[in-house]
CSV table of C-alpha atoms in Angstrom, one decimal:
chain,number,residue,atom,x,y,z
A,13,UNK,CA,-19.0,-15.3,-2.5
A,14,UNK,CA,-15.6,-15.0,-1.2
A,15,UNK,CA,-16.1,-13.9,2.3
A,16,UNK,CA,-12.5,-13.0,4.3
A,17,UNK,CA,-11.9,-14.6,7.9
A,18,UNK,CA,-8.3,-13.4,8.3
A,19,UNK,CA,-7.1,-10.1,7.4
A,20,UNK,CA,-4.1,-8.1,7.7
A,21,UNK,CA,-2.8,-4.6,7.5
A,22,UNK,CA,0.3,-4.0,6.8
A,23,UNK,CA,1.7,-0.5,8.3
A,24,UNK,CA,5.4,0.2,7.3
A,25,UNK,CA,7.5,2.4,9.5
A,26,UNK,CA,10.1,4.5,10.1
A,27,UNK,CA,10.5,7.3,12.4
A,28,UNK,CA,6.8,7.2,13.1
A,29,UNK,CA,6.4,7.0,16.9
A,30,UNK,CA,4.0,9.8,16.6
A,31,UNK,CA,1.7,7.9,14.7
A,32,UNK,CA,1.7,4.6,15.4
A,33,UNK,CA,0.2,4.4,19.1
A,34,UNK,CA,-2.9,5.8,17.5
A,35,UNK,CA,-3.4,4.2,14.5
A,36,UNK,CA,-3.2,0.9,15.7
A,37,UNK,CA,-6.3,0.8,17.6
A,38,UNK,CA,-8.0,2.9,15.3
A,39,UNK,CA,-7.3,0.0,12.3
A,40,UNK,CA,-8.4,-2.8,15.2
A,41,UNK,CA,-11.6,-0.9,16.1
A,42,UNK,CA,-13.2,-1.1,12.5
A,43,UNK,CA,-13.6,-4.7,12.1
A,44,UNK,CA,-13.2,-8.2,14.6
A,45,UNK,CA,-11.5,-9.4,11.3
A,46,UNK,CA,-8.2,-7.5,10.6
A,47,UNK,CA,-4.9,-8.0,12.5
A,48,UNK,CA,-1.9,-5.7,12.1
A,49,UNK,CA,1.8,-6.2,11.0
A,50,UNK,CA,3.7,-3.5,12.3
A,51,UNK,CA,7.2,-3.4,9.2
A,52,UNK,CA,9.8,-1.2,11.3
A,53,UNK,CA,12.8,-0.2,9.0
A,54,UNK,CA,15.2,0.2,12.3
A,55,UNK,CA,13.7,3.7,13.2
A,56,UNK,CA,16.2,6.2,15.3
A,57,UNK,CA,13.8,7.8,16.6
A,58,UNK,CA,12.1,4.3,18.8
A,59,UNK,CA,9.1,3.4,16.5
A,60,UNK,CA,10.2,-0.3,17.0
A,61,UNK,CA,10.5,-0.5,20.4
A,62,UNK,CA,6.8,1.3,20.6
A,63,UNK,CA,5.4,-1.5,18.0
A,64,UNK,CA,6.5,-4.2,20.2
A,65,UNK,CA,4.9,-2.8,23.3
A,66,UNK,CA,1.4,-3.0,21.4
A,67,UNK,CA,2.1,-6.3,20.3
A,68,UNK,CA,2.9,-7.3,23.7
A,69,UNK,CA,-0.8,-5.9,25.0
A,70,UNK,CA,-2.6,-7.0,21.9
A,71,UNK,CA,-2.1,-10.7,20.4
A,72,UNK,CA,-3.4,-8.8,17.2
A,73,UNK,CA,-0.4,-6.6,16.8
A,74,UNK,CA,2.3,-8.3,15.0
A,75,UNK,CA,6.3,-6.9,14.2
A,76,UNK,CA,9.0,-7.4,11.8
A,77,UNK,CA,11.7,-5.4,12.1
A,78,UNK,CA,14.4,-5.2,9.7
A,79,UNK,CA,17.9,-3.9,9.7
A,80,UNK,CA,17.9,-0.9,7.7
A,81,UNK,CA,15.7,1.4,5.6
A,82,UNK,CA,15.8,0.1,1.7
A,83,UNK,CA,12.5,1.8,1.0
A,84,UNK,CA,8.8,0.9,1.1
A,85,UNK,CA,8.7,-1.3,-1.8
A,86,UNK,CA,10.6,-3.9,0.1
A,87,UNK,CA,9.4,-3.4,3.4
A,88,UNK,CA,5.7,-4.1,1.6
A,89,UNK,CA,7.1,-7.0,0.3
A,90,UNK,CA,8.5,-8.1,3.4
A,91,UNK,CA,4.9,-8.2,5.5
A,92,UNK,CA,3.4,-9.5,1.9
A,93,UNK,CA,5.5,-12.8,2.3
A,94,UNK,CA,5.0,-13.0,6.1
A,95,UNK,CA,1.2,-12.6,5.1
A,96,UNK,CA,1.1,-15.3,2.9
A,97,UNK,CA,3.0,-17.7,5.0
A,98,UNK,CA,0.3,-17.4,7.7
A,99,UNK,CA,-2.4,-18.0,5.1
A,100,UNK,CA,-4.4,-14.6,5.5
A,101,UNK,CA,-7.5,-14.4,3.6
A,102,UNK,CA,-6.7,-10.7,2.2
A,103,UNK,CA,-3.9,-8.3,3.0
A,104,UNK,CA,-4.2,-4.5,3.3
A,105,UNK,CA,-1.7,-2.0,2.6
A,106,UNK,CA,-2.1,0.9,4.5
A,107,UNK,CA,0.3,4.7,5.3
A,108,UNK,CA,0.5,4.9,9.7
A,109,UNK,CA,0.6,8.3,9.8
A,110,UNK,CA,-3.3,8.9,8.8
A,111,UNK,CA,-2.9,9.8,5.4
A,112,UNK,CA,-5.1,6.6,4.9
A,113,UNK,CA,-8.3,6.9,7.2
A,114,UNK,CA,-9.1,3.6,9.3
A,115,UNK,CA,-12.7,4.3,8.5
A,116,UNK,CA,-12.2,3.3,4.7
A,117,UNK,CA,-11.4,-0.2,5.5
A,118,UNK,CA,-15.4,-1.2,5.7
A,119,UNK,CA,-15.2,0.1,2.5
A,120,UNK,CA,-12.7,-2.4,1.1
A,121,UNK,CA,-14.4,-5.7,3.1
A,122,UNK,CA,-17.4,-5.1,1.3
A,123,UNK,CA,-15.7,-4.4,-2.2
A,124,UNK,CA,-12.8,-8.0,-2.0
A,125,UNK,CA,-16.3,-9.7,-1.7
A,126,UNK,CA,-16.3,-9.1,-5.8
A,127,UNK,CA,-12.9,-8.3,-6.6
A,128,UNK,CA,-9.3,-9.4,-6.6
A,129,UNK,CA,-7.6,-6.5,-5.7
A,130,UNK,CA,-9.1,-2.8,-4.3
A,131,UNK,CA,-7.4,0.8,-4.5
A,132,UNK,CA,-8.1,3.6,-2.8
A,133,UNK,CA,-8.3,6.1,-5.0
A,134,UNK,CA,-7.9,10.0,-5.0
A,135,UNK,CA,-8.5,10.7,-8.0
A,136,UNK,CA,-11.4,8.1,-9.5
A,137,UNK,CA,-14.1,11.5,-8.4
A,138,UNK,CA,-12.0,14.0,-9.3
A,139,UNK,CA,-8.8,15.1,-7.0
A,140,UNK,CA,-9.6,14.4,-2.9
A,141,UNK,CA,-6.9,15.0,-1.7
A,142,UNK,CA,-6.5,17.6,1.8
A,143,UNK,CA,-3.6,19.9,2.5
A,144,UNK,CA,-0.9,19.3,0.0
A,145,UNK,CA,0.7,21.8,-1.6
A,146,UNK,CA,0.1,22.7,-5.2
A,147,UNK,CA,3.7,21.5,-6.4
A,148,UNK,CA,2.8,18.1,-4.9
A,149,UNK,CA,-0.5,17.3,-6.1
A,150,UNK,CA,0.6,18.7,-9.7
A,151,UNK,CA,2.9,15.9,-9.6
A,152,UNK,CA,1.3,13.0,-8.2
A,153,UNK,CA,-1.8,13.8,-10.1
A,154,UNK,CA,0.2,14.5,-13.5
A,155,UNK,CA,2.4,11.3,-12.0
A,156,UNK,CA,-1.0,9.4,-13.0
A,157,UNK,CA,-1.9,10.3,-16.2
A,158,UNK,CA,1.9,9.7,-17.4
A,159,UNK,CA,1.4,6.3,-15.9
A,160,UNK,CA,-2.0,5.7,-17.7
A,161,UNK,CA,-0.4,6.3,-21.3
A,162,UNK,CA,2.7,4.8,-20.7
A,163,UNK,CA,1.3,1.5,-19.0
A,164,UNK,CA,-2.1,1.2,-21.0
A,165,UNK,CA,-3.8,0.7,-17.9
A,166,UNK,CA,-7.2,2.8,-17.2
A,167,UNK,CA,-6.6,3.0,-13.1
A,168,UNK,CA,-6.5,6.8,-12.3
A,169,UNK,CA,-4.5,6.3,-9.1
A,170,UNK,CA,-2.0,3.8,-9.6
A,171,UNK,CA,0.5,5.4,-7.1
A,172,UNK,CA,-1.6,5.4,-4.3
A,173,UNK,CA,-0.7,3.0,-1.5
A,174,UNK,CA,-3.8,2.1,0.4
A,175,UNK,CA,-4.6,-1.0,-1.0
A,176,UNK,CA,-6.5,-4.4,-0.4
A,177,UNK,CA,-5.2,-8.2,-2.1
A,178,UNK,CA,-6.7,-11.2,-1.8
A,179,UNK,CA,-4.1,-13.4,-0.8
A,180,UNK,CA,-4.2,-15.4,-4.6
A,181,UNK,CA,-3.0,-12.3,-6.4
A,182,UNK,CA,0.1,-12.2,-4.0
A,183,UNK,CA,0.5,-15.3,-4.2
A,184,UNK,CA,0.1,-15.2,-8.5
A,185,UNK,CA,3.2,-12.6,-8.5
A,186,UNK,CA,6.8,-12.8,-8.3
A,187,UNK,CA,7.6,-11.3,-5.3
A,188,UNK,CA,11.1,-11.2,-6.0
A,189,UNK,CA,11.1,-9.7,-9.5
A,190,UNK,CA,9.7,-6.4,-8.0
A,191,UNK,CA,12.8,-3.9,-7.8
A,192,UNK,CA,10.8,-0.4,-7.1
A,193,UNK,CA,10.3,1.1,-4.1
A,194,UNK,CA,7.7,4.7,-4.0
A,195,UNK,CA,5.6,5.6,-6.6
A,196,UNK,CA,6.8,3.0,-8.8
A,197,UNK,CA,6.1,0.1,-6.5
A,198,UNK,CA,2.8,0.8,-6.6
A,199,UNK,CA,2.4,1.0,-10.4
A,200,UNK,CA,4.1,-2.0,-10.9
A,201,UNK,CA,2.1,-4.3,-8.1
A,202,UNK,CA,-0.9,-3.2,-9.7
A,203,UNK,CA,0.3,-3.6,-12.6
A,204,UNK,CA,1.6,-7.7,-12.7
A,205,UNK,CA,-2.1,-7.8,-11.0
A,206,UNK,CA,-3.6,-6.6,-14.0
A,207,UNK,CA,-1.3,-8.5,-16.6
A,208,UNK,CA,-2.8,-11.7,-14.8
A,209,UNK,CA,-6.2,-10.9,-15.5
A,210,UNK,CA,-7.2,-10.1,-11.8
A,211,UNK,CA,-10.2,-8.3,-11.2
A,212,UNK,CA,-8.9,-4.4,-10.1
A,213,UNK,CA,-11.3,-1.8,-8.8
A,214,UNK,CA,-10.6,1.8,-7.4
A,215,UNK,CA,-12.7,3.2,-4.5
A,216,UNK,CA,-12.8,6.5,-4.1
A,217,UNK,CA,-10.8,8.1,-0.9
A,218,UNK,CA,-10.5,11.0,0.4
A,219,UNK,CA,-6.0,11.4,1.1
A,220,UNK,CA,-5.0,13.6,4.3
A,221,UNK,CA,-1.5,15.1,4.5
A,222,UNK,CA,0.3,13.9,7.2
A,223,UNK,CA,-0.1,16.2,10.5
A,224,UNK,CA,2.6,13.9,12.7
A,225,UNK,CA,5.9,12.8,11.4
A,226,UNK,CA,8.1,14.1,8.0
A,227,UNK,CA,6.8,12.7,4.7
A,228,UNK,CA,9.3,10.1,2.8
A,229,UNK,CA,8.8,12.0,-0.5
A,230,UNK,CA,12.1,12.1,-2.2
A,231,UNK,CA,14.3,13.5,-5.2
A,232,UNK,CA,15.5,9.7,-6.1
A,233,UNK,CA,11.9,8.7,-5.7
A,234,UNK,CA,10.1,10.9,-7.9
A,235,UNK,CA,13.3,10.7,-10.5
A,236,UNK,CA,12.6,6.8,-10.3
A,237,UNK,CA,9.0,7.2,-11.3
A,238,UNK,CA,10.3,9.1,-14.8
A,239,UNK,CA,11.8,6.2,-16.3
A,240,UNK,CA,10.8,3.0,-14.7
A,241,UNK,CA,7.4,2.7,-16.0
A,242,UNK,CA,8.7,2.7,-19.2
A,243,UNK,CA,10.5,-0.2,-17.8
A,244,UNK,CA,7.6,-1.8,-17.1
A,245,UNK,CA,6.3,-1.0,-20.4
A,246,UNK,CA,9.0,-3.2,-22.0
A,247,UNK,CA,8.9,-6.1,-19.7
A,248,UNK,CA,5.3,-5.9,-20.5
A,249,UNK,CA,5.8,-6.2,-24.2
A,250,UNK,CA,8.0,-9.2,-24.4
A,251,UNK,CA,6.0,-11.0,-21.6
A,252,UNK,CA,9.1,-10.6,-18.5
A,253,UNK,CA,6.0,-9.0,-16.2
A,254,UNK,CA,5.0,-12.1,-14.1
């Protein structure tokens, strides 16, 4: 049974100095096992600096900061390759403003035991998800079942972004062919994980809005969603999803 020594979760950031004071400790308190990487786009508003005052109190608190915002899909990528080059066990993707509750990551632990990859999922017992409004969960909701059809695959929240890999699937995909950031990038990890025959199961979660901070939601982001799965549909077909 595989039984994970080492884990990591990886928090990007930006302009999240509200959050990040609190959720590190509250990700640290659930299990003796999991470390943090801290993936600061160059916040204005100080989140960096913060993130290296925790890792200077706590050798489990670790930073990479990088010179500009290009979206979450790189900066996940970013702490993904860090992650493998220190050989952790399993790696955790993970929101810092508390959208994703600490208290699920027990949850996961026992779950990698059996599987290669774990989702937390909003919508696997119907929709849990706490204080958006309606326009928004339409869409991420309807965002879903368009993914479903157009990807063939049966996960019912293939956007959501709290997430657990052993570090062989990470290792499995090319890092580098991954363009997406939002939405997408979330379809599409899952998606290369699922194309190599890795094991995928969705937990079910219950998703808080934010109550700190401004949400990243954009225009471009939810526009990208519209037409790259299909993009990921073709690559599919003539075997360019690796």
């Amino acid at each position: 049974m595989f039984q994970p020594k080492r884990a990591l979760v990886i928090v990007p950031t930006y302009n999240e100095r509200d959050n990040i004071e609190k959720i590190v400790p509250a990700i640290l308190k659930e299990d003796p096992r999991l470390e943090v990487l801290i993936v600061d786009d160059n916040s204005p508003d100080g989140t960096g600096e913060i993130a290296d005052r925790i890792s200077t109190r706590d050798e489990k608190v670790h930073v990479l900061h990088r010179q500009k915002k290009e979206g979450l899909g790189r900066a996940y990528i970013a702490g993904f390759k860090w992650a493998i080059a220190r050989g952790y066990d399993c790696i955790f993707e993970m929101d810092a403003d508390f959208s994703h509750r600490p208290g699920y990551l027990k949850d996961f632990f026992r779950e990698i035991e059996h599987h290669d990859l774990i989702i937390g999922s909003r919508y696997i017992t119907g929709v849990n998800v706490i204080n958006w409004p309606i326009t928004r969960l339409l869409l991420s909701y309807y965002a879903n079942v368009y993914a479903r059809l157009v990807t063939g695959m049966s996960i019912r929240d293939a956007t959501g972004g709290f997430k657990c890999f052993r570090r062989e699937v990470l290792e499995a995909i090319d890092l580098d062919q991954i363009r997406a950031s939002g939405y997408v990038f979330q379809i599409e990890g899952t998606m290369r994980a699922w194309k190599k025959g890795f094991r995928i199961k969705e937990i079910p979660i219950i998703f808080y809005d934010r109550t700190a901070g401004v949400s990243k939601m954009s225009k471009k982001i939810m526009g990208e969603a519209i037409w790259a799965v299909w993009l990921l549909r073709l690559k599919s077909m003539f075997g360019r999803l690796s």
